[in-house]
GROMACS .gro file of C-alpha atoms in nm:
model
  391
    1MET     CA    1   0.889   2.393   0.502
    2VAL     CA    2   1.209   2.233   0.622
    3ASP     CA    3   1.514   2.457   0.657
    4LEU     CA    4   1.772   2.346   0.402
    5VAL     CA    5   2.062   2.438   0.628
    6ALA     CA    6   1.946   2.187   0.888
    7HIS     CA    7   2.122   1.853   0.853
    8ALA     CA    8   2.049   1.505   0.979
    9GLN     CA    9   2.174   1.426   1.325
   10GLN     CA   10   2.498   1.238   1.274
   11ALA     CA   11   2.490   0.874   1.371
   12PRO     CA   12   2.729   0.757   1.643
   13SER     CA   13   3.064   0.632   1.518
   14GLY     CA   14   3.026   0.287   1.364
   15ALA     CA   15   2.644   0.308   1.354
   16LEU     CA   16   2.444   0.278   1.037
   17SER     CA   17   2.276   0.590   0.903
   18PHE     CA   18   2.003   0.544   0.645
   19GLY     CA   19   1.786   0.777   0.445
   20MET     CA   20   1.437   0.648   0.380
   21VAL     CA   21   1.119   0.759   0.207
   22ALA     CA   22   0.782   0.592   0.257
   23GLY     CA   23   0.504   0.771   0.076
   24GLU     CA   24   0.176   0.652   0.226
   25ALA     CA   25   0.015   0.443   0.500
   26SER     CA   26   0.107   0.106   0.346
   27GLY     CA   27   0.467   0.224   0.293
   28ASP     CA   28   0.483   0.334   0.656
   29LEU     CA   29   0.388  -0.018   0.763
   30LEU     CA   30   0.644  -0.183   0.533
   31ALA     CA   31   0.917   0.061   0.634
   32GLY     CA   32   0.842   0.006   1.003
   33LEU     CA   33   0.897  -0.367   0.966
   34LEU     CA   34   1.223  -0.305   0.779
   35ILE     CA   35   1.348  -0.061   1.043
   36GLN     CA   36   1.292  -0.324   1.310
   37GLY     CA   37   1.519  -0.562   1.119
   38LEU     CA   38   1.784  -0.293   1.070
   39ARG     CA   39   1.784  -0.216   1.441
   40GLN     CA   40   1.840  -0.581   1.527
   41ARG     CA   41   2.152  -0.586   1.308
   42TRP     CA   42   2.263  -0.226   1.381
   43PRO     CA   43   2.113  -0.130   1.722
   44GLN     CA   44   2.222   0.235   1.698
   45ALA     CA   45   2.108   0.281   1.338
   46GLN     CA   46   1.956   0.621   1.268
   47GLY     CA   47   1.709   0.691   0.991
   48PHE     CA   48   1.573   1.014   0.846
   49GLY     CA   49   1.368   1.134   0.552
   50ILE     CA   50   0.995   1.100   0.490
   51GLY     CA   51   0.778   0.866   0.692
   52GLY     CA   52   0.470   0.804   0.897
   53PRO     CA   53   0.370   0.730   1.257
   54ARG     CA   54   0.492   0.368   1.269
   55MET     CA   55   0.837   0.479   1.155
   56ALA     CA   56   0.839   0.771   1.399
   57ALA     CA   57   0.751   0.535   1.685
   58LEU     CA   58   1.073   0.347   1.603
   59GLY     CA   59   1.282   0.662   1.630
   60PHE     CA   60   1.278   0.757   1.262
   61ASP     CA   61   1.331   1.131   1.206
   62ALA     CA   62   1.053   1.227   0.963
   63TRP     CA   63   1.144   1.559   0.803
   64TRP     CA   64   0.811   1.551   0.618
   65PRO     CA   65   0.500   1.341   0.693
   66HIS     CA   66   0.424   1.066   0.444
   67GLU     CA   67   0.081   1.217   0.366
   68ARG     CA   68   0.256   1.484   0.158
   69LEU     CA   69   0.330   1.221  -0.107
   70ALA     CA   70   0.006   1.021  -0.087
   71VAL     CA   71  -0.133   1.119  -0.427
   72ARG     CA   72  -0.253   0.876  -0.697
   73GLY     CA   73  -0.356   0.945  -1.055
   74TYR     CA   74  -0.192   1.153  -1.326
   75VAL     CA   75  -0.419   1.456  -1.291
   76GLU     CA   76  -0.405   1.446  -0.912
   77VAL     CA   77  -0.024   1.433  -0.923
   78LEU     CA   78  -0.016   1.731  -1.159
   79ARG     CA   79  -0.217   1.934  -0.910
   80HIS     CA   80   0.040   1.865  -0.640
   81TYR     CA   81   0.340   1.844  -0.870
   82ARG     CA   82   0.521   2.161  -0.769
   83GLY     CA   83   0.493   2.085  -0.399
   84ILE     CA   84   0.610   1.725  -0.441
   85VAL     CA   85   0.903   1.825  -0.662
   86ALA     CA   86   1.003   2.093  -0.410
   87ILE     CA   87   1.007   1.836  -0.131
   88ARG     CA   88   1.213   1.595  -0.340
   89GLU     CA   89   1.466   1.865  -0.430
   90GLN     CA   90   1.507   1.975  -0.068
   91LEU     CA   91   1.537   1.616   0.048
   92LYS     CA   92   1.797   1.545  -0.220
   93GLN     CA   93   2.005   1.844  -0.113
   94ARG     CA   94   1.993   1.741   0.251
   95LEU     CA   95   2.095   1.383   0.174
   96LEU     CA   96   2.378   1.497  -0.052
   97ALA     CA   97   2.497   1.742   0.215
   98SER     CA   98   2.494   1.472   0.486
   99PRO     CA   99   2.518   1.143   0.296
  100PRO     CA  100   2.369   0.839   0.468
  101ASP     CA  101   2.541   0.501   0.448
  102VAL     CA  102   2.251   0.383   0.234
  103PHE     CA  103   1.925   0.519   0.100
  104ILE     CA  104   1.616   0.295   0.102
  105GLY     CA  105   1.316   0.398  -0.103
  106VAL     CA  106   1.002   0.221   0.018
  107ASP     CA  107   0.751   0.192  -0.266
  108ALA     CA  108   0.644   0.540  -0.399
  109PRO     CA  109   0.840   0.472  -0.723
  110ASP     CA  110   0.744   0.795  -0.901
  111PHE     CA  111   0.906   0.990  -0.619
  112ASN     CA  112   1.182   0.755  -0.513
  113LEU     CA  113   1.333   0.635  -0.841
  114ASP     CA  114   1.423   0.987  -0.956
  115LEU     CA  115   1.568   1.065  -0.614
  116GLU     CA  116   1.760   0.737  -0.608
  117ALA     CA  117   1.910   0.809  -0.950
  118HIS     CA  118   2.067   1.132  -0.819
  119LEU     CA  119   2.190   0.968  -0.498
  120LYS     CA  120   2.335   0.667  -0.682
  121ALA     CA  121   2.519   0.899  -0.922
  122ALA     CA  122   2.670   1.072  -0.619
  123GLY     CA  123   2.800   0.740  -0.483
  124ILE     CA  124   2.533   0.675  -0.220
  125PRO     CA  125   2.420   0.308  -0.227
  126THR     CA  126   2.051   0.283  -0.312
  127VAL     CA  127   1.806   0.008  -0.228
  128HIS     CA  128   1.442   0.002  -0.330
  129PHE     CA  129   1.192  -0.196  -0.127
  130VAL     CA  130   0.895  -0.324  -0.331
  131CYS     CA  131   0.956  -0.368  -0.699
  132PRO     CA  132   0.736  -0.140  -0.910
  133SER     CA  133   0.466  -0.341  -1.085
  134ILE     CA  134   0.641  -0.346  -1.421
  135TRP     CA  135   0.484  -0.688  -1.478
  136ALA     CA  136   0.138  -0.528  -1.457
  137TRP     CA  137   0.186  -0.192  -1.627
  138ARG     CA  138   0.451   0.064  -1.732
  139PRO     CA  139   0.724  -0.187  -1.835
  140GLU     CA  140   0.936   0.106  -1.955
  141ARG     CA  141   1.026   0.167  -1.591
  142ILE     CA  142   1.286  -0.110  -1.608
  143GLU     CA  143   1.544   0.128  -1.754
  144LYS     CA  144   1.484   0.384  -1.481
  145ILE     CA  145   1.519   0.109  -1.219
  146ARG     CA  146   1.854   0.006  -1.368
  147ARG     CA  147   1.982   0.365  -1.348
  148SER     CA  148   1.848   0.426  -1.000
  149VAL     CA  149   1.880   0.114  -0.789
  150ASP     CA  150   2.179  -0.087  -0.667
  151HIS     CA  151   1.957  -0.358  -0.521
  152MET     CA  152   1.586  -0.433  -0.529
  153LEU     CA  153   1.405  -0.600  -0.239
  154CYS     CA  154   1.117  -0.797  -0.393
  155ILE     CA  155   0.799  -0.902  -0.217
  156PHE     CA  156   0.680  -1.145  -0.484
  157PRO     CA  157   0.876  -1.463  -0.574
  158PHE     CA  158   0.873  -1.421  -0.954
  159GLU     CA  159   1.030  -1.071  -0.952
  160PRO     CA  160   1.407  -1.137  -0.898
  161GLU     CA  161   1.436  -1.355  -1.209
  162MET     CA  162   1.250  -1.094  -1.413
  163LEU     CA  163   1.486  -0.818  -1.291
  164ALA     CA  164   1.796  -1.036  -1.340
  165ARG     CA  165   1.716  -1.054  -1.713
  166SER     CA  166   1.771  -0.678  -1.718
  167GLY     CA  167   2.091  -0.693  -1.511
  168ILE     CA  168   1.935  -0.568  -1.187
  169GLU     CA  169   2.037  -0.735  -0.860
  170ALA     CA  170   1.741  -0.836  -0.647
  171THR     CA  171   1.642  -1.048  -0.350
  172TYR     CA  172   1.306  -1.207  -0.276
  173VAL     CA  173   1.231  -1.123   0.086
  174GLY     CA  174   0.868  -1.233   0.104
  175HIS     CA  175   0.589  -0.998   0.189
  176PRO     CA  176   0.625  -0.849   0.539
  177LEU     CA  177   0.252  -0.853   0.590
  178ALA     CA  178   0.249  -1.232   0.551
  179GLN     CA  179   0.451  -1.252   0.872
  180THR     CA  180   0.253  -1.004   1.076
  181ILE     CA  181  -0.096  -1.124   0.978
  182PRO     CA  182  -0.186  -1.455   1.145
  183MET     CA  183  -0.271  -1.754   0.930
  184THR     CA  184  -0.603  -1.782   1.116
  185PRO     CA  185  -0.719  -1.434   1.221
  186GLY     CA  186  -0.936  -1.402   1.531
  187ARG     CA  187  -1.272  -1.265   1.423
  188ALA     CA  188  -1.440  -1.276   1.764
  189ALA     CA  189  -1.157  -1.093   1.944
  190ALA     CA  190  -1.146  -0.824   1.675
  191ARG     CA  191  -1.521  -0.768   1.699
  192GLN     CA  192  -1.499  -0.740   2.075
  193SER     CA  193  -1.218  -0.485   2.053
  194LEU     CA  194  -1.423  -0.272   1.812
  195GLY     CA  195  -1.745  -0.297   2.011
  196LEU     CA  196  -1.929  -0.494   1.741
  197ASP     CA  197  -2.212  -0.743   1.785
  198GLN     CA  198  -2.072  -1.094   1.752
  199ASP     CA  199  -2.388  -1.232   1.590
  200ARG     CA  200  -2.450  -0.971   1.320
  201PRO     CA  201  -2.262  -0.970   0.986
  202VAL     CA  202  -1.986  -0.710   0.945
  203VAL     CA  203  -1.886  -0.536   0.622
  204ALA     CA  204  -1.554  -0.350   0.622
  205LEU     CA  205  -1.541  -0.043   0.396
  206LEU     CA  206  -1.181   0.038   0.297
  207PRO     CA  207  -1.178   0.326   0.047
  208GLY     CA  208  -0.803   0.390   0.072
  209SER     CA  209  -0.591   0.649   0.251
  210ARG     CA  210  -0.515   0.901  -0.024
  211GLN     CA  211  -0.714   1.222  -0.041
  212SER     CA  212  -0.821   1.146  -0.401
  213GLU     CA  213  -0.936   0.796  -0.303
  214ILE     CA  214  -1.139   0.933  -0.015
  215GLU     CA  215  -1.310   1.185  -0.242
  216HIS     CA  216  -1.383   0.938  -0.524
  217LEU     CA  217  -1.465   0.624  -0.327
  218VAL     CA  218  -1.621   0.715   0.009
  219PRO     CA  219  -1.947   0.843  -0.149
  220ARG     CA  220  -1.974   0.532  -0.369
  221PHE     CA  221  -1.894   0.295  -0.083
  222ILE     CA  222  -2.141   0.464   0.152
  223GLN     CA  223  -2.416   0.455  -0.111
  224ALA     CA  224  -2.341   0.086  -0.167
  225ALA     CA  225  -2.361   0.027   0.209
  226GLN     CA  226  -2.697   0.204   0.224
  227ILE     CA  227  -2.829  -0.027  -0.049
  228MET     CA  228  -2.696  -0.329   0.141
  229GLN     CA  229  -2.850  -0.214   0.467
  230LYS     CA  230  -3.194  -0.177   0.309
  231LYS     CA  231  -3.173  -0.541   0.203
  232GLN     CA  232  -3.010  -0.665   0.524
  233PRO     CA  233  -3.090  -0.424   0.813
  234LEU     CA  234  -2.876  -0.618   1.063
  235LEU     CA  235  -2.550  -0.544   0.881
  236GLN     CA  236  -2.275  -0.364   1.072
  237PHE     CA  237  -2.018  -0.150   0.891
  238VAL     CA  238  -1.665  -0.044   0.986
  239LEU     CA  239  -1.468   0.221   0.796
  240PRO     CA  240  -1.104   0.274   0.900
  241ALA     CA  241  -0.968   0.624   0.835
  242ILE     CA  242  -0.622   0.759   0.903
  243PRO     CA  243  -0.643   1.030   1.173
  244SER     CA  244  -0.563   1.320   0.937
  245LEU     CA  245  -0.859   1.228   0.715
  246GLN     CA  246  -1.115   1.123   0.974
  247ALA     CA  247  -1.301   1.454   0.962
  248VAL     CA  248  -1.307   1.447   0.580
  249VAL     CA  249  -1.441   1.092   0.580
  250GLN     CA  250  -1.710   1.173   0.835
  251SER     CA  251  -1.821   1.480   0.639
  252LEU     CA  252  -1.852   1.272   0.321
  253VAL     CA  253  -2.054   1.010   0.510
  254ASP     CA  254  -2.284   1.282   0.644
  255ALA     CA  255  -2.321   1.428   0.293
  256GLN     CA  256  -2.463   1.094   0.179
  257GLY     CA  257  -2.726   1.101   0.453
  258GLY     CA  258  -2.530   0.897   0.703
  259LEU     CA  259  -2.538   0.523   0.767
  260SER     CA  260  -2.674   0.362   1.078
  261GLY     CA  261  -2.455   0.088   1.219
  262LEU     CA  262  -2.141   0.253   1.080
  263HIS     CA  263  -1.828   0.273   1.295
  264VAL     CA  264  -1.569   0.519   1.158
  265LEU     CA  265  -1.245   0.390   1.308
  266LYS     CA  266  -0.925   0.576   1.389
  267GLY     CA  267  -0.698   0.367   1.169
  268GLN     CA  268  -0.738   0.006   1.285
  269SER     CA  269  -0.765  -0.135   0.932
  270HIS     CA  270  -0.629  -0.473   1.042
  271GLN     CA  271  -0.886  -0.499   1.320
  272ALA     CA  272  -1.155  -0.412   1.068
  273LEU     CA  273  -1.039  -0.687   0.829
  274ALA     CA  274  -1.013  -0.941   1.110
  275ALA     CA  275  -1.363  -0.853   1.231
  276CYS     CA  276  -1.545  -0.852   0.899
  277ASP     CA  277  -1.726  -1.117   0.700
  278VAL     CA  278  -1.656  -0.938   0.371
  279THR     CA  279  -1.485  -0.617   0.267
  280LEU     CA  280  -1.561  -0.358   0.001
  281ILE     CA  281  -1.213  -0.230  -0.072
  282ALA     CA  282  -1.009   0.003  -0.292
  283SER     CA  283  -0.755  -0.148  -0.529
  284GLY     CA  284  -0.407  -0.135  -0.375
  285THR     CA  285  -0.197  -0.297  -0.105
  286ALA     CA  286  -0.501  -0.329   0.121
  287THR     CA  287  -0.645  -0.593  -0.111
  288LEU     CA  288  -0.344  -0.815  -0.038
  289GLU     CA  289  -0.394  -0.752   0.333
  290ALA     CA  290  -0.756  -0.864   0.296
  291ALA     CA  291  -0.640  -1.179   0.116
  292LEU     CA  292  -0.393  -1.255   0.397
  293PHE     CA  293  -0.681  -1.213   0.643
  294LYS     CA  294  -0.864  -1.473   0.423
  295ARG     CA  295  -1.156  -1.236   0.375
  296PRO     CA  296  -1.375  -1.232   0.063
  297MET     CA  297  -1.374  -0.894  -0.102
  298VAL     CA  298  -1.516  -0.675  -0.372
  299ILE     CA  299  -1.258  -0.443  -0.527
  300GLY     CA  300  -1.371  -0.101  -0.639
  301TYR     CA  301  -1.174   0.188  -0.784
  302HIS     CA  302  -1.255   0.521  -0.942
  303MET     CA  303  -1.031   0.811  -1.032
  304ASN     CA  304  -1.021   1.128  -1.235
  305TRP     CA  305  -1.136   1.051  -1.592
  306LEU     CA  306  -0.816   1.167  -1.761
  307SER     CA  307  -0.598   0.973  -1.515
  308TRP     CA  308  -0.796   0.660  -1.597
  309GLN     CA  309  -0.764   0.710  -1.974
  310ILE     CA  310  -0.385   0.731  -1.939
  311MET     CA  311  -0.355   0.444  -1.693
  312LYS     CA  312  -0.567   0.190  -1.878
  313ARG     CA  313  -0.350   0.227  -2.190
  314LYS     CA  314  -0.047   0.115  -1.990
  315GLN     CA  315  -0.215  -0.185  -1.826
  316LEU     CA  316  -0.056  -0.520  -1.922
  317GLN     CA  317  -0.287  -0.764  -1.743
  318PRO     CA  318  -0.665  -0.807  -1.727
  319TRP     CA  319  -0.661  -0.780  -1.348
  320VAL     CA  320  -0.616  -0.474  -1.126
  321GLY     CA  321  -0.641  -0.621  -0.775
  322LEU     CA  322  -0.332  -0.787  -0.628
  323PRO     CA  323  -0.512  -1.107  -0.520
  324ASN     CA  324  -0.630  -1.160  -0.878
  325ILE     CA  325  -0.289  -1.078  -1.025
  326LEU     CA  326  -0.111  -1.317  -0.790
  327CYS     CA  327  -0.366  -1.594  -0.847
  328GLN     CA  328  -0.377  -1.516  -1.221
  329ASP     CA  329  -0.756  -1.538  -1.210
  330PHE     CA  330  -1.061  -1.334  -1.114
  331VAL     CA  331  -1.089  -1.494  -0.771
  332VAL     CA  332  -1.262  -1.178  -0.642
  333PRO     CA  333  -1.476  -0.933  -0.841
  334GLU     CA  334  -1.338  -0.599  -0.961
  335PHE     CA  335  -1.543  -0.292  -1.048
  336ILE     CA  336  -1.321  -0.023  -1.197
  337GLN     CA  337  -1.413   0.329  -1.310
  338ASP     CA  338  -1.753   0.327  -1.490
  339GLN     CA  339  -1.833  -0.017  -1.347
  340CYS     CA  340  -1.774   0.113  -0.994
  341THR     CA  341  -2.138   0.194  -0.919
  342PRO     CA  342  -2.301   0.165  -0.575
  343GLU     CA  343  -2.552  -0.084  -0.713
  344ALA     CA  344  -2.286  -0.316  -0.858
  345LEU     CA  345  -2.070  -0.294  -0.546
  346ALA     CA  346  -2.364  -0.369  -0.317
  347LYS     CA  347  -2.485  -0.667  -0.522
  348ALA     CA  348  -2.141  -0.830  -0.538
  349THR     CA  349  -2.074  -0.776  -0.167
  350LEU     CA  350  -2.406  -0.931  -0.062
  351GLU     CA  351  -2.340  -1.231  -0.288
  352TRP     CA  352  -2.038  -1.325  -0.075
  353LEU     CA  353  -2.258  -1.327   0.237
  354ALA     CA  354  -2.503  -1.561   0.063
  355GLN     CA  355  -2.244  -1.812  -0.066
  356PRO     CA  356  -2.050  -1.977   0.220
  357ASP     CA  357  -1.914  -2.257  -0.002
  358ARG     CA  358  -1.763  -1.997  -0.235
  359VAL     CA  359  -1.608  -1.823   0.065
  360ASP     CA  360  -1.456  -2.152   0.188
  361ALA     CA  361  -1.296  -2.217  -0.151
  362LEU     CA  362  -1.153  -1.865  -0.163
  363GLN     CA  363  -1.009  -1.896   0.188
  364THR     CA  364  -0.828  -2.217   0.088
  365ARG     CA  365  -0.673  -2.036  -0.207
  366PHE     CA  366  -0.573  -1.739   0.008
  367LYS     CA  367  -0.410  -1.970   0.264
  368LEU     CA  368  -0.183  -2.113  -0.008
  369LEU     CA  369  -0.099  -1.760  -0.120
  370HIS     CA  370  -0.016  -1.666   0.239
  371GLN     CA  371   0.223  -1.960   0.273
  372THR     CA  372   0.401  -1.862  -0.049
  373LEU     CA  373   0.457  -1.505   0.071
  374GLN     CA  374   0.557  -1.594   0.429
  375ARG     CA  375   0.931  -1.541   0.472
  376ASP     CA  376   1.159  -1.383   0.734
  377THR     CA  377   1.144  -1.051   0.551
  378ALA     CA  378   1.337  -0.835   0.796
  379ASN     CA  379   1.625  -1.086   0.820
  380LEU     CA  380   1.643  -1.147   0.443
  381ALA     CA  381   1.633  -0.772   0.374
  382THR     CA  382   1.906  -0.709   0.630
  383HIS     CA  383   2.132  -0.972   0.468
  384ALA     CA  384   2.077  -0.807   0.131
  385LEU     CA  385   2.169  -0.467   0.278
  386GLU     CA  386   2.485  -0.617   0.428
  387LYS     CA  387   2.590  -0.723   0.079
  388VAL     CA  388   2.520  -0.378  -0.062
  389LEU     CA  389   2.719  -0.215   0.219
  390GLY     CA  390   2.993  -0.476   0.221
  391ALA     CA  391   2.929  -0.511   0.593
   0.00000   0.00000   0.00000
């Protein structure tokens, strides 16, 4: 546990200091892109808080690793509640003791909004990057956002107007991933880099990066892959896993009897998406990544029963996956909770491989979505921060 008497290294005179919290692998990626933009504007900027390896590689001082916050589901959060609250309280005390010029919460709204409310009340400017999905579920969060956030950086174009109606300043900055993912991904190069056969179909299995997702989805995804392989023996499978969970993933694969032709990757989720013909994927940010890679997908999700009962009552839209929400249509199939069976997942995944015309139509739609989300995110976010700071 971090020593409370330790304080952040003071930034050089005139340099920007920023507190930041990114709570999982996708947040680490988004925060890393934002830090690059901050460093272009403020070369000696120093950041500290909670983050992952991409942030650390950019000089970010991670007092706690982002995996400590990577928990999804009401019951799962309750199990880790005391530890998460303890981290937030210690982080709050450190930031209040050595106030940064600005605090930037990257996603993780359940953790960040409460923290931001305390920091804002103490006079520390607060910016939140990625508007919580109040348009999809939990609309009551709008009041908490108003209390907590000086400025919201939005990744979807319809969000600033929605927030403005509630008196919340916001800027549409595009989705950072739309800049980093090429409009036409190179499948052949990705397969070569992963040691895959160029002429055999590839299915990417992306069960998520949270411990609860791994436990609930890896067995289902592996069983689905086994069903697929019996029907199409030439299939190759790739399963990216963050380093800290690789052993857990492999043990769960082994518990299902293994899967020939499976490559468990050390991270490398983007290479997996570039290499694949279709992906079986957990609901979350990764589904948008798959859409930007123009890959057909089958979305699956399963969680603790009680968590699901609570969550489904707060759902405002018929869709769960981001590609479907953004397209306002079931452009890709979703199998959630009781529907998330290996048989259903396998059948829907194989259907994509058998329907090239359907894949072509989906890729056209995803290209238009990509163009809508493609903006100079780092530069737009930096300009918004300048306004907040009066710089």
